[in-house]
Coordinates of C-alpha atoms in Angstrom, one line a residue:
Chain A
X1 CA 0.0 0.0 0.0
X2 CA 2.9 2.3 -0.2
X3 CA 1.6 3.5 -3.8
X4 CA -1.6 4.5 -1.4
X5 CA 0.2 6.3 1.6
X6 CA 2.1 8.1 -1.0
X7 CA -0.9 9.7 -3.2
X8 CA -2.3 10.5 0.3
X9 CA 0.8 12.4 0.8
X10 CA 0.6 14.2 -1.6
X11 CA -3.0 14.9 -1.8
X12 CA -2.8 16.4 1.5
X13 CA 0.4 18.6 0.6
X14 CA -1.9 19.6 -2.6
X15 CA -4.8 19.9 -0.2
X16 CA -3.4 22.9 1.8
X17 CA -2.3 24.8 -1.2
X18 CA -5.6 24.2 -2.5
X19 CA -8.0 25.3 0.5
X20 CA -6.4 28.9 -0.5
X21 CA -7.8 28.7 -4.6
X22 CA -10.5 26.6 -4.0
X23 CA -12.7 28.7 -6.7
X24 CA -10.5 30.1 -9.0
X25 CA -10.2 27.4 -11.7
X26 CA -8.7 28.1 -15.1
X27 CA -9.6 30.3 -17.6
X28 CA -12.5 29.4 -21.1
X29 CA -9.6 29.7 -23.2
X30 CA -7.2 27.4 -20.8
X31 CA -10.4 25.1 -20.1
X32 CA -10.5 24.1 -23.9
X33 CA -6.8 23.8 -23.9
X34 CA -7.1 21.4 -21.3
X35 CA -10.0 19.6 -22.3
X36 CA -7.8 18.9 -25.9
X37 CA -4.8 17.6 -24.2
X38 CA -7.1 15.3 -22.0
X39 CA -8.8 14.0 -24.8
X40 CA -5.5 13.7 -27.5
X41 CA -2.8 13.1 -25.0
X42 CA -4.1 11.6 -21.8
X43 CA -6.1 9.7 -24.6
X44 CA -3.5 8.3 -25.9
X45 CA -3.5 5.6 -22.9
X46 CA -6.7 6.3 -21.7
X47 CA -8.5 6.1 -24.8
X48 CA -9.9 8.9 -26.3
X49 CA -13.4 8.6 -25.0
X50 CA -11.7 7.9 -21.5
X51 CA -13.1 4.6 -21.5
X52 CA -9.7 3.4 -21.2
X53 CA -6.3 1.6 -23.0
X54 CA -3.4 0.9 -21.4
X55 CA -4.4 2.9 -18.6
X56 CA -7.7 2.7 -16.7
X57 CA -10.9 4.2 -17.5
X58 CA -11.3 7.7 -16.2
X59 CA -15.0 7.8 -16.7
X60 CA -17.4 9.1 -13.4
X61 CA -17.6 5.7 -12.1
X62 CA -14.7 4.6 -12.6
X63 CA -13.3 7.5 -10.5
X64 CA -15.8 7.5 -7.8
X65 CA -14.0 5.2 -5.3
X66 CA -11.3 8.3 -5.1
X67 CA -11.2 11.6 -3.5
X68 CA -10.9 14.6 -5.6
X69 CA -7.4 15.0 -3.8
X70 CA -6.2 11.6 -5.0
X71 CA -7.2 12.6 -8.8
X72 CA -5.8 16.0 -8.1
X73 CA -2.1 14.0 -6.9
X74 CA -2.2 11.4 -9.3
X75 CA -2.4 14.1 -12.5
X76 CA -0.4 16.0 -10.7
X77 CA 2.6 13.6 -9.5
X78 CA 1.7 10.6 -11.3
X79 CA 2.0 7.0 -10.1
X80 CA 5.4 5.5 -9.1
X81 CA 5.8 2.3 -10.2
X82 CA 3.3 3.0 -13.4
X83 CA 3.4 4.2 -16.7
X84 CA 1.0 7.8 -15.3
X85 CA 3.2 9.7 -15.6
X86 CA 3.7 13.6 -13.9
X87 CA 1.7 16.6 -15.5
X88 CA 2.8 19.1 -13.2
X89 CA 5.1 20.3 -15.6
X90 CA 2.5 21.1 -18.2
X91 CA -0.8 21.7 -15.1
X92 CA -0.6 23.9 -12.3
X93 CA -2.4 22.8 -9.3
X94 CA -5.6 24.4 -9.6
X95 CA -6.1 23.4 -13.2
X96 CA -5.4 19.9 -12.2
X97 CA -8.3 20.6 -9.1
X98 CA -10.4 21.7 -12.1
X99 CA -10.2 18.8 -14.5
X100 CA -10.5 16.5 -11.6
X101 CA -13.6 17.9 -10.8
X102 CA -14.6 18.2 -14.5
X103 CA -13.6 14.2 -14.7
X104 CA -15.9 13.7 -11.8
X105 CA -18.8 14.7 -13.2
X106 CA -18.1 13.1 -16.3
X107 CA -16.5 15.1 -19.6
X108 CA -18.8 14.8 -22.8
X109 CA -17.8 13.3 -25.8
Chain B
X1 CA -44.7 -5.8 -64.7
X2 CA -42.5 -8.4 -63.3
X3 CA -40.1 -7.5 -66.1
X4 CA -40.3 -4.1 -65.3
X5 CA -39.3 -5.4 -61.7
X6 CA -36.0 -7.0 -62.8
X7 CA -35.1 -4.4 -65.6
X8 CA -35.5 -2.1 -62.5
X9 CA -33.6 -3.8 -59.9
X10 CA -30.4 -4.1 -62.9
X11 CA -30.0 -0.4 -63.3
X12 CA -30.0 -0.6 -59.7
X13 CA -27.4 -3.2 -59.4
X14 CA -25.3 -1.6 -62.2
X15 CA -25.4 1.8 -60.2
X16 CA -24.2 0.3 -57.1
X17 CA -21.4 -1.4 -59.1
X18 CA -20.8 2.4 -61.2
X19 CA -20.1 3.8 -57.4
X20 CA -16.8 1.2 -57.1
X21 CA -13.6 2.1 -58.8
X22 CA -12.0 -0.1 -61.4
X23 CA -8.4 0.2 -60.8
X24 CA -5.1 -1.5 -58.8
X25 CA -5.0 -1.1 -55.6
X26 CA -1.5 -1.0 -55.3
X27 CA -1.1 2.8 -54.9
X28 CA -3.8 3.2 -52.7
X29 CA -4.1 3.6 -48.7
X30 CA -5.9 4.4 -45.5
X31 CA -5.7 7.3 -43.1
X32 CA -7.4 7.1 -40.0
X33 CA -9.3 10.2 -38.9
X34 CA -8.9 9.4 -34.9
X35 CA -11.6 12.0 -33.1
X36 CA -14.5 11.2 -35.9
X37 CA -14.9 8.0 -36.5
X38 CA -14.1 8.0 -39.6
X39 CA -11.6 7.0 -42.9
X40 CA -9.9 8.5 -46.0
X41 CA -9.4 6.6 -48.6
X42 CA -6.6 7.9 -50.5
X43 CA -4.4 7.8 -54.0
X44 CA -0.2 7.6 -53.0
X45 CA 0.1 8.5 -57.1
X46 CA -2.5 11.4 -57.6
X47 CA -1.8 12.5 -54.4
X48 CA -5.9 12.5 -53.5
X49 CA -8.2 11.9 -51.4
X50 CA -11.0 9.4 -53.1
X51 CA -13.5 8.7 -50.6
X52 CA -14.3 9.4 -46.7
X53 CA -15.9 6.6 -44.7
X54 CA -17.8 7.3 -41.5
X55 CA -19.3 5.0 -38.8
X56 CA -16.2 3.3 -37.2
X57 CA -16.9 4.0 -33.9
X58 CA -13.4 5.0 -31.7
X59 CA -10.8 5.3 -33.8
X60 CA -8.3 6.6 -31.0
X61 CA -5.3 4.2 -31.5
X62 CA -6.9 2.5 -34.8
X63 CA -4.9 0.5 -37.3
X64 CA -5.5 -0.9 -40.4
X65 CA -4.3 -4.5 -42.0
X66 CA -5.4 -5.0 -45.6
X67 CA -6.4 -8.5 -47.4
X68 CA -3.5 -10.4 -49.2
X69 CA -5.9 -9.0 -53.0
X70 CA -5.3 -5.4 -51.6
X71 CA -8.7 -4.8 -51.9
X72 CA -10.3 -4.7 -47.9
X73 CA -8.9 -2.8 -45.6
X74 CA -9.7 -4.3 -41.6
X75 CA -9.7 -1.6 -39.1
X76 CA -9.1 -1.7 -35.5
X77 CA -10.7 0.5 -33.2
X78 CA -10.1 1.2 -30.1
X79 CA -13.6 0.4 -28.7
X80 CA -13.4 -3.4 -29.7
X81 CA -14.9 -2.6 -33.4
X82 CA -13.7 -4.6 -36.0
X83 CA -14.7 -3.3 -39.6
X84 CA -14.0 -4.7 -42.8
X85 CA -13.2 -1.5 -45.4
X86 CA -13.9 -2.3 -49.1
X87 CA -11.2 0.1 -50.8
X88 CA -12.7 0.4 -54.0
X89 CA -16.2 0.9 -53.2
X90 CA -15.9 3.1 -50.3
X91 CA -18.1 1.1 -48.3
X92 CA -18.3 -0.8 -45.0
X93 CA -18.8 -4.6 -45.8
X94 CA -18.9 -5.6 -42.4
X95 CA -18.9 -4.2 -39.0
X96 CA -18.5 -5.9 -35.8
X97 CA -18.3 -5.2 -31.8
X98 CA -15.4 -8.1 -30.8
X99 CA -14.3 -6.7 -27.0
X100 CA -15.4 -3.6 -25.1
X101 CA -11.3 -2.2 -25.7
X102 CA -9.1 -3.0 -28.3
X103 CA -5.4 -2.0 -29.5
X104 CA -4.5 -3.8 -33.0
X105 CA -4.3 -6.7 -34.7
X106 CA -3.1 -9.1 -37.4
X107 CA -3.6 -10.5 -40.5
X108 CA -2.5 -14.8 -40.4
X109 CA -0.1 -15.7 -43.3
X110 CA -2.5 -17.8 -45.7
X111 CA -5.1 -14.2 -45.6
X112 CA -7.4 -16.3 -43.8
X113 CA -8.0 -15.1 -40.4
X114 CA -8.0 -11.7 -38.9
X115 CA -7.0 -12.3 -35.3
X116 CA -7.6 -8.5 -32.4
X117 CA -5.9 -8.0 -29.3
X118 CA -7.8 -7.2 -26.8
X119 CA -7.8 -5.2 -23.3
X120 CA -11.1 -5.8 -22.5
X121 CA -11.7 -8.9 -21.8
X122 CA -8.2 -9.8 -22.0
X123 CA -7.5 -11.8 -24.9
X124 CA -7.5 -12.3 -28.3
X125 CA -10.0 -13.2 -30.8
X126 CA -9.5 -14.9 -34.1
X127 CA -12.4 -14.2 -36.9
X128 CA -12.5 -15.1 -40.6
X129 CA -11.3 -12.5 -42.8
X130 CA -13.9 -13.4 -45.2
X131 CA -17.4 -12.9 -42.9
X132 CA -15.4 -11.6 -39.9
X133 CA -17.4 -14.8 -37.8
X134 CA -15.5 -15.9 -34.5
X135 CA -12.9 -18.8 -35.4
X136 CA -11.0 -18.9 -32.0
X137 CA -11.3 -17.2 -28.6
X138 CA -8.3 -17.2 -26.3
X139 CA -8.3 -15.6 -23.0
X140 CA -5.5 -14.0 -21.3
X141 CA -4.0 -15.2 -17.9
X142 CA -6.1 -13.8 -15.1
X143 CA -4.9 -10.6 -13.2
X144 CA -6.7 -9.4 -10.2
X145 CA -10.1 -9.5 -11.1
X146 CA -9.6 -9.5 -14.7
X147 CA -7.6 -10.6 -17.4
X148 CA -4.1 -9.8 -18.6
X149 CA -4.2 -6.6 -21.4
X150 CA -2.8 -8.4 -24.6
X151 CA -0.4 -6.2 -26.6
X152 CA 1.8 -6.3 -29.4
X153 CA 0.4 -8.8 -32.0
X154 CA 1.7 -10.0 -35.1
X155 CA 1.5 -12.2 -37.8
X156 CA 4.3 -14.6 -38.0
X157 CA 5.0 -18.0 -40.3
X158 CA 3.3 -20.7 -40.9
X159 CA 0.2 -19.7 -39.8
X160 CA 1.0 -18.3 -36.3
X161 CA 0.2 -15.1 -34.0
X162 CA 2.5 -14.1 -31.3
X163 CA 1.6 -11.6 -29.0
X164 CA 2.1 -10.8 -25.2
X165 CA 0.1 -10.2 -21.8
X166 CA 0.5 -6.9 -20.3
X167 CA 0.5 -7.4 -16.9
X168 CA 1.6 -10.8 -16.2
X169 CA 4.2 -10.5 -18.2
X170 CA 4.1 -13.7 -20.2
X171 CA 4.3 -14.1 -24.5
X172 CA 2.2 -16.4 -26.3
X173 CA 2.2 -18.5 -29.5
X174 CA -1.0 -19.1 -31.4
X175 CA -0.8 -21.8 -33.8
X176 CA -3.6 -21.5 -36.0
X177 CA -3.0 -24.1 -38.5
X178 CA -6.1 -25.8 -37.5
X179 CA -8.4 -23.3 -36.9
X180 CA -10.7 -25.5 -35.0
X181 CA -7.8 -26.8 -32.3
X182 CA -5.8 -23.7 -31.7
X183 CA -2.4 -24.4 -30.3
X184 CA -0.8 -22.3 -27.7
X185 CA 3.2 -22.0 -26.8
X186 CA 3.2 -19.9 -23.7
X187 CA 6.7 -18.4 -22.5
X188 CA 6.4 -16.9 -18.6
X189 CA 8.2 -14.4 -16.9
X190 CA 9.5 -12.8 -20.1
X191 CA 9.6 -9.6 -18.5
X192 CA 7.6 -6.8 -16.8
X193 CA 4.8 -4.7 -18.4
X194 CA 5.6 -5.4 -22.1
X195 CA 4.1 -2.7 -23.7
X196 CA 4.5 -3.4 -27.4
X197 CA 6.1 -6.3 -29.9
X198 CA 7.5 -6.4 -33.1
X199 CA 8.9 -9.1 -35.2
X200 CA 11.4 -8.8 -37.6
X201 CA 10.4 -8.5 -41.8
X202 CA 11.6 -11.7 -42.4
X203 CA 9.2 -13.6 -39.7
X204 CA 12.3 -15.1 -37.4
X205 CA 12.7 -12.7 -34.4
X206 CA 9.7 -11.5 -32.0
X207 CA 11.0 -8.7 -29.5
X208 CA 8.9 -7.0 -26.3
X209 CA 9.7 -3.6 -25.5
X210 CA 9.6 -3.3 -21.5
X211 CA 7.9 -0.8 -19.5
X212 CA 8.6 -2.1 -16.2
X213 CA 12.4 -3.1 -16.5
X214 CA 15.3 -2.7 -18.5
X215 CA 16.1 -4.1 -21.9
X216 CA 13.9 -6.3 -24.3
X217 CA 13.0 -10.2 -24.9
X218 CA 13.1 -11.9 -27.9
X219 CA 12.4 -15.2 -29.3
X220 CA 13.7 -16.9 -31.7
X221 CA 10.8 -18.6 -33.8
X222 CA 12.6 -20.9 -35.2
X223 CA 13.6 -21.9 -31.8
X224 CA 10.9 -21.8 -30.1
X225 CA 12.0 -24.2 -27.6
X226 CA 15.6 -22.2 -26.6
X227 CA 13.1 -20.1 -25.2
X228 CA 12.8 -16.1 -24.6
X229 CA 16.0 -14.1 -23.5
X230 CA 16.9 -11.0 -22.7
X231 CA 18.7 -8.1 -24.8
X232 CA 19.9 -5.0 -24.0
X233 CA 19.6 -5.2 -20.5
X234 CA 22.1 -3.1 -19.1
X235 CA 20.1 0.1 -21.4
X236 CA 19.1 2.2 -18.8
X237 CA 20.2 0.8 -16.0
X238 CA 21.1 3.6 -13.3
X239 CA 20.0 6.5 -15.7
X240 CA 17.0 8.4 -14.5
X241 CA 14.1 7.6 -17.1
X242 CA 11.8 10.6 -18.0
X243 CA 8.3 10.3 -17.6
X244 CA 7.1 9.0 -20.5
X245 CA 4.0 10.7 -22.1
X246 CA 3.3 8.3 -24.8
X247 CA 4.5 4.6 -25.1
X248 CA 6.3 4.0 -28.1
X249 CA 5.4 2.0 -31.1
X250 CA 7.8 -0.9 -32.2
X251 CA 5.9 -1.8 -35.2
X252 CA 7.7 0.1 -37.6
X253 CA 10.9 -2.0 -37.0
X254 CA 14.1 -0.4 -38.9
X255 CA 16.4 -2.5 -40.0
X256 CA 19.6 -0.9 -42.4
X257 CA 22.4 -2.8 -43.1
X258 CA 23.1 -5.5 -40.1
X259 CA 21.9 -2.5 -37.5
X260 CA 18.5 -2.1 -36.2
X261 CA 16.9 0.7 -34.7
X262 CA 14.5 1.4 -32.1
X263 CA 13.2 4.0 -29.7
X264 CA 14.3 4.4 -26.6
X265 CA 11.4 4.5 -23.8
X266 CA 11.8 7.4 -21.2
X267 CA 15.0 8.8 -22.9
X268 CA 16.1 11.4 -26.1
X269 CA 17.2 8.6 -27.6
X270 CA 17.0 6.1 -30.5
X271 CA 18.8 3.2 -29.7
X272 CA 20.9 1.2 -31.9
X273 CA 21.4 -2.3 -32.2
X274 CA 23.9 -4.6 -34.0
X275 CA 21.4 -7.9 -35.9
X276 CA 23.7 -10.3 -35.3
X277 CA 24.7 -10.2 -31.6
X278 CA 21.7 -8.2 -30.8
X279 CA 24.3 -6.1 -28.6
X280 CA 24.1 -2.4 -28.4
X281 CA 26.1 -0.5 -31.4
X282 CA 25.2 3.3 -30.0
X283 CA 22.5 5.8 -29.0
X284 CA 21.4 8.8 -31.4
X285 CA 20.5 11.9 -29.4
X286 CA 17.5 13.4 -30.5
X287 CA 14.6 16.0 -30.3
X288 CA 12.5 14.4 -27.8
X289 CA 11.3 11.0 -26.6
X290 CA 11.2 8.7 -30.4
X291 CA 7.5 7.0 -31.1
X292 CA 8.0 5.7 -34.4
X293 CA 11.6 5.6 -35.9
X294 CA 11.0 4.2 -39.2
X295 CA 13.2 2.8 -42.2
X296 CA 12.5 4.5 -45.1
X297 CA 12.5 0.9 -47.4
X298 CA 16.1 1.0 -48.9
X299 CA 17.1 1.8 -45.3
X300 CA 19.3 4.6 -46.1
X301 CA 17.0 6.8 -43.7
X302 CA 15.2 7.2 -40.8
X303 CA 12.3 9.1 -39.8
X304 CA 11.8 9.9 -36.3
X305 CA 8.8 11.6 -34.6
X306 CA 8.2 12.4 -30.8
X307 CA 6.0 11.8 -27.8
X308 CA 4.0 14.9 -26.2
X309 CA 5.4 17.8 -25.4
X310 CA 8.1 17.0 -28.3
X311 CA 5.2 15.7 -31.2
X312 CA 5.4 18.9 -33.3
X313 CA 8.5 17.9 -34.7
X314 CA 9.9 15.4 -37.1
X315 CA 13.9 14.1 -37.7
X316 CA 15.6 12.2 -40.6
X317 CA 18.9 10.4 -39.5
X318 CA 21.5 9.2 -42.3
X319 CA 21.9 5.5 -40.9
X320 CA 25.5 5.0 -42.2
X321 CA 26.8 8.1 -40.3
X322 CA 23.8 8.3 -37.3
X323 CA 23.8 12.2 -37.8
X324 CA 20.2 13.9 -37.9
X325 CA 20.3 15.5 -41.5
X326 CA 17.2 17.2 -41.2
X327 CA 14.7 18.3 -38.8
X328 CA 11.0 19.5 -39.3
X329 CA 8.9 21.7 -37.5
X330 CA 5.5 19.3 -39.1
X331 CA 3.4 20.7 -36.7
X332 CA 1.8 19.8 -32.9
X333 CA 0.1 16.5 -33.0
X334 CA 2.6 14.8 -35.6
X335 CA 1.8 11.7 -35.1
X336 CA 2.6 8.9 -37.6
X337 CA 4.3 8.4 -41.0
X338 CA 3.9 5.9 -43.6
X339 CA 6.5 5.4 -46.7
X340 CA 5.2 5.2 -49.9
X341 CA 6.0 1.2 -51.1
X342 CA 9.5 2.1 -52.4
X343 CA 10.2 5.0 -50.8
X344 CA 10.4 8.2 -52.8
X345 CA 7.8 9.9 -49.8
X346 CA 6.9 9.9 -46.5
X347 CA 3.5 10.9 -45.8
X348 CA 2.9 12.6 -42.2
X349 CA 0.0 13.0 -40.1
X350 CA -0.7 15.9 -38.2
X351 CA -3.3 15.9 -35.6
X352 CA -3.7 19.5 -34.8
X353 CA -3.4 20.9 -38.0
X354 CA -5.9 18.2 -39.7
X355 CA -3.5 17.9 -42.6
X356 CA -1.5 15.2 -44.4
X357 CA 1.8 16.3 -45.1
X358 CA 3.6 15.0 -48.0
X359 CA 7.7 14.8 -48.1
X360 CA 10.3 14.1 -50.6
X361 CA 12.4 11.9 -49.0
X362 CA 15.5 12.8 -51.0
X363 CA 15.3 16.2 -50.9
X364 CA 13.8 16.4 -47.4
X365 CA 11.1 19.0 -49.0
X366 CA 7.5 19.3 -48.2
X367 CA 5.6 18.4 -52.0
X368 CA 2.1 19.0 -51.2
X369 CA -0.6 19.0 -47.8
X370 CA -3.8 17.1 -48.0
X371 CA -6.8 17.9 -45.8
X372 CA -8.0 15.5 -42.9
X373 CA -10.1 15.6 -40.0
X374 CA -7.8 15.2 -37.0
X375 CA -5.5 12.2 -39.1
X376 CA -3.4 9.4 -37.2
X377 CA -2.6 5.9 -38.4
X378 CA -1.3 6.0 -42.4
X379 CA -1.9 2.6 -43.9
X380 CA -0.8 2.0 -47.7
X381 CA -2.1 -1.4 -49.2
X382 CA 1.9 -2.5 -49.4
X383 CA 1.5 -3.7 -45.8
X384 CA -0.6 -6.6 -47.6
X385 CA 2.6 -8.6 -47.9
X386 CA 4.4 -7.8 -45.2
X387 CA 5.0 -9.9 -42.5
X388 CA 4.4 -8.4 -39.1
X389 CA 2.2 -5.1 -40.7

């Protein structure tokens, strides 16, 4: 469970930084941006309609037996030990929150 | 009126028939349109488009193998459809829902069979090429609460599909001389997380790329029983491997002289390999992380594109002298290449500028762009009669 402990981690370092923005997502222009690259590139392992590939679906349920700080760490840091790899070089921390929360309630087609 | 009736339903059959083109299909080809669902048809010698055909379902990740007459075109889609492309007419012949998640498959030596690997379930399926009905269904080992992902299948000799399980990592043999008693080889513990296989042009040598260790396996298969070993191990070992935004593809296996080349996973590298020790010759820096690095036929190039945030950008290596002689802004979302049967161009698909780029291969120069809706996978009808494609 040390995959576990360590995406708590770091969903509760995100989670005090976050408390702060909790509102202020990205912008419409950024939203589409981010929408693209979820669709194209996370697509590329999650499959396109985010039913999933290589990687696992990220569809509502799929997602609903983890917290919105787990998501948040996972796009953020990635997961050891698996090919997710890190978007925080391309996602700041509150657009991650937002697409998280966008992925939670389910992204259209 | 019953004559009326059948002169009727002639000029109707003779229509349908008008609508199909009455040509070789040997300069022809398939580009996959991945966000709609859809296929061009195209023309490698008037440089056109001929026909668009919609209603493939998820074409994220699709591929194409084409019958041994060049004439249908089988597309994998990433939703577990299976459809069977008739070239000339333009049309669907055949549609079918295999799995619920699907990433390629393979066309069996004799034309036969068309056999998918599939995520979901785990396994693969074997169906007639001819009505696409279910010949063979072989399930992966379990994992978890599921089955093992299959990845990474070919065609190989006499009549024979290899192809390997994801997360157990194990590689399997499918005889499928006779289609109705299937005969599995299976080779454990050939290495963790195999992400994707190739096997050489000339049918001997399967490989596995490896996510989840260093190096690659291989088998010999025409000795099968010396089992599967291990090359290039030491490759990576005790460098830092980037994070890796898109796995690479081994299919387009490049081969020049008695070297091979293949991308390196998690580094700026292409990786070179000497054929007959299978020892490393040398690394090739280059732009970004490779995800196709492709031969161009004669060998005496190749063309390398890039995994995201590096996939607007393509680079042609001399393969005598390893030195990048050219790189080319293509554009973001570059993200396959396909050479014409003998060579003389490269055609390039780029995602975000829904165009088709076409390149002289000698001169390195951009001859002409051809429209297309978000474009992936570039499949020419040459791949008929390749082993492996």
């Amino acid at each position: 469970m040390n995959l576990f402990r360590l995406t708590m981690l770091a969903a509760f370092a995100l989670g005090i930084s976050a408390v702060a923005s909790a509102n202020a997502g990205p912008g419409s222009q950024r939203q589409a941006e981010i929408l693209y690259l979820l669709r194209h590139d996370c697509g590329s392992c999650h499959g396109m309609r985010l039913e999933g590939g290589l990687g696992p679906p990220l569809t509502p349920p799929a997602l609903s037996r983890l917290s919105n700080e787990q998501i948040v760490a996972t796009i953020l840091h990635g997961r050891p030990g698996t090919p997710m790899p890190p978007w925080r070089p391309f996602l700041t921390p509150e657009e991650a929150r937002w697409l998280a929360g966008k992925l939670r309630q389910g992204v259209a087609r | 009126m019953k004559r009326l009736l059948l002169i009727l339903l002639l000029s109707l059959q003779t229509l349908a028939q008008a609508e199909c083109l009455t040509r070789g299909t040997g300069d022809m080809g398939v580009i996959i349109e991945r966000a709609s669902g859809s296929v061009l048809i195209i023309d490698t010698t008037a440089h056109q488009v001929l026909s668009r055909i919609e209603g493939l379902g998820d074409l994220s990740h699709a591929s194409v193998v084409y019958s041994r007459d060049e004439r249908y075109a089988y597309v994998f889609g990433r939703d577990g459809g299976l459809t069977k492309v008739d070239i000339l007419c333009g049309k669907i012949i055949k549609r079918i829902l295999q799995g619920g998640n699907s990433i390629g498959g393979a066309i069996s030596q004799d034309g036969k069979l068309v056999a998918v690997s599939n995520y979901k379930p785990g396994g693969v399926k074997v169906f007639s090429s001819d009505d696409l009905s279910l010949v063979a269904d072989i399930p992966a080992t379990p994992f978890k609460d599921k089955r093992s992902k299959t990845v990474g299948l070919v065609d190989a000799p006499d009549q024979r599909f290899v192809f390997a399980l994801y997360d157990t990592g194990e590689t399997w043999i499918l005889d499928m001389t006779d289609p109705a008693k299937p005969a599995l080889t299976k080779f454990t513990d050939t290495g963790r997380l195999p992400y994707d296989g190739l096997i050489t042009p000339d049918g001997r040598y399967y490989i596995n790329g490896l996510f989840g260790e260093d190096g690659l396996a291989l088998l010999d298969l025409w000795h099968p029983e010396k089992g599967m070993r291990r090359i290039l191990d030491h490759y990576g070992r005790g460098e830092q491997q980037l994070p890796v935004y898109k796995m690479p593809h081994l299919e387009g296996w490049a081969i020049a002289g008695n070297r091979a080349f293949l991308p390196a996973v998690g580094h700026h590298e292409v990786l070179v390999m000497n054929m007959g020790d299978w020892k490393e010759a040398g690394r090739i820096p280059v732009h970004g992380q490779p995800v196709f690095v492709m031969a161009r036929p004669d060998g005496r190039q190749l063309w390398v594109n890039f995994a995201f945030p590096d996939n607007d950008t393509v680079q042609v290596i001399d393969s005598e002298t390893l030195k990048i002689i050219k790189t080319l802004k293509t554009g973001k979302g570059t993200l396959h290449m396909e050479f014409t049967p003998r060579g003389e161009e490269v055609w390039i698909s780029v995602r975000d500028k829904d165009e088709i780029q076409i390149y002289d291969t000698r001169t390195l120069e951009l001859k002409q762009r051809l429209k297309a809706r978000k474009p992936s996978g570039i499949f020419f009808t040459d791949r008929a009669h390749k082993t492996g494609l």
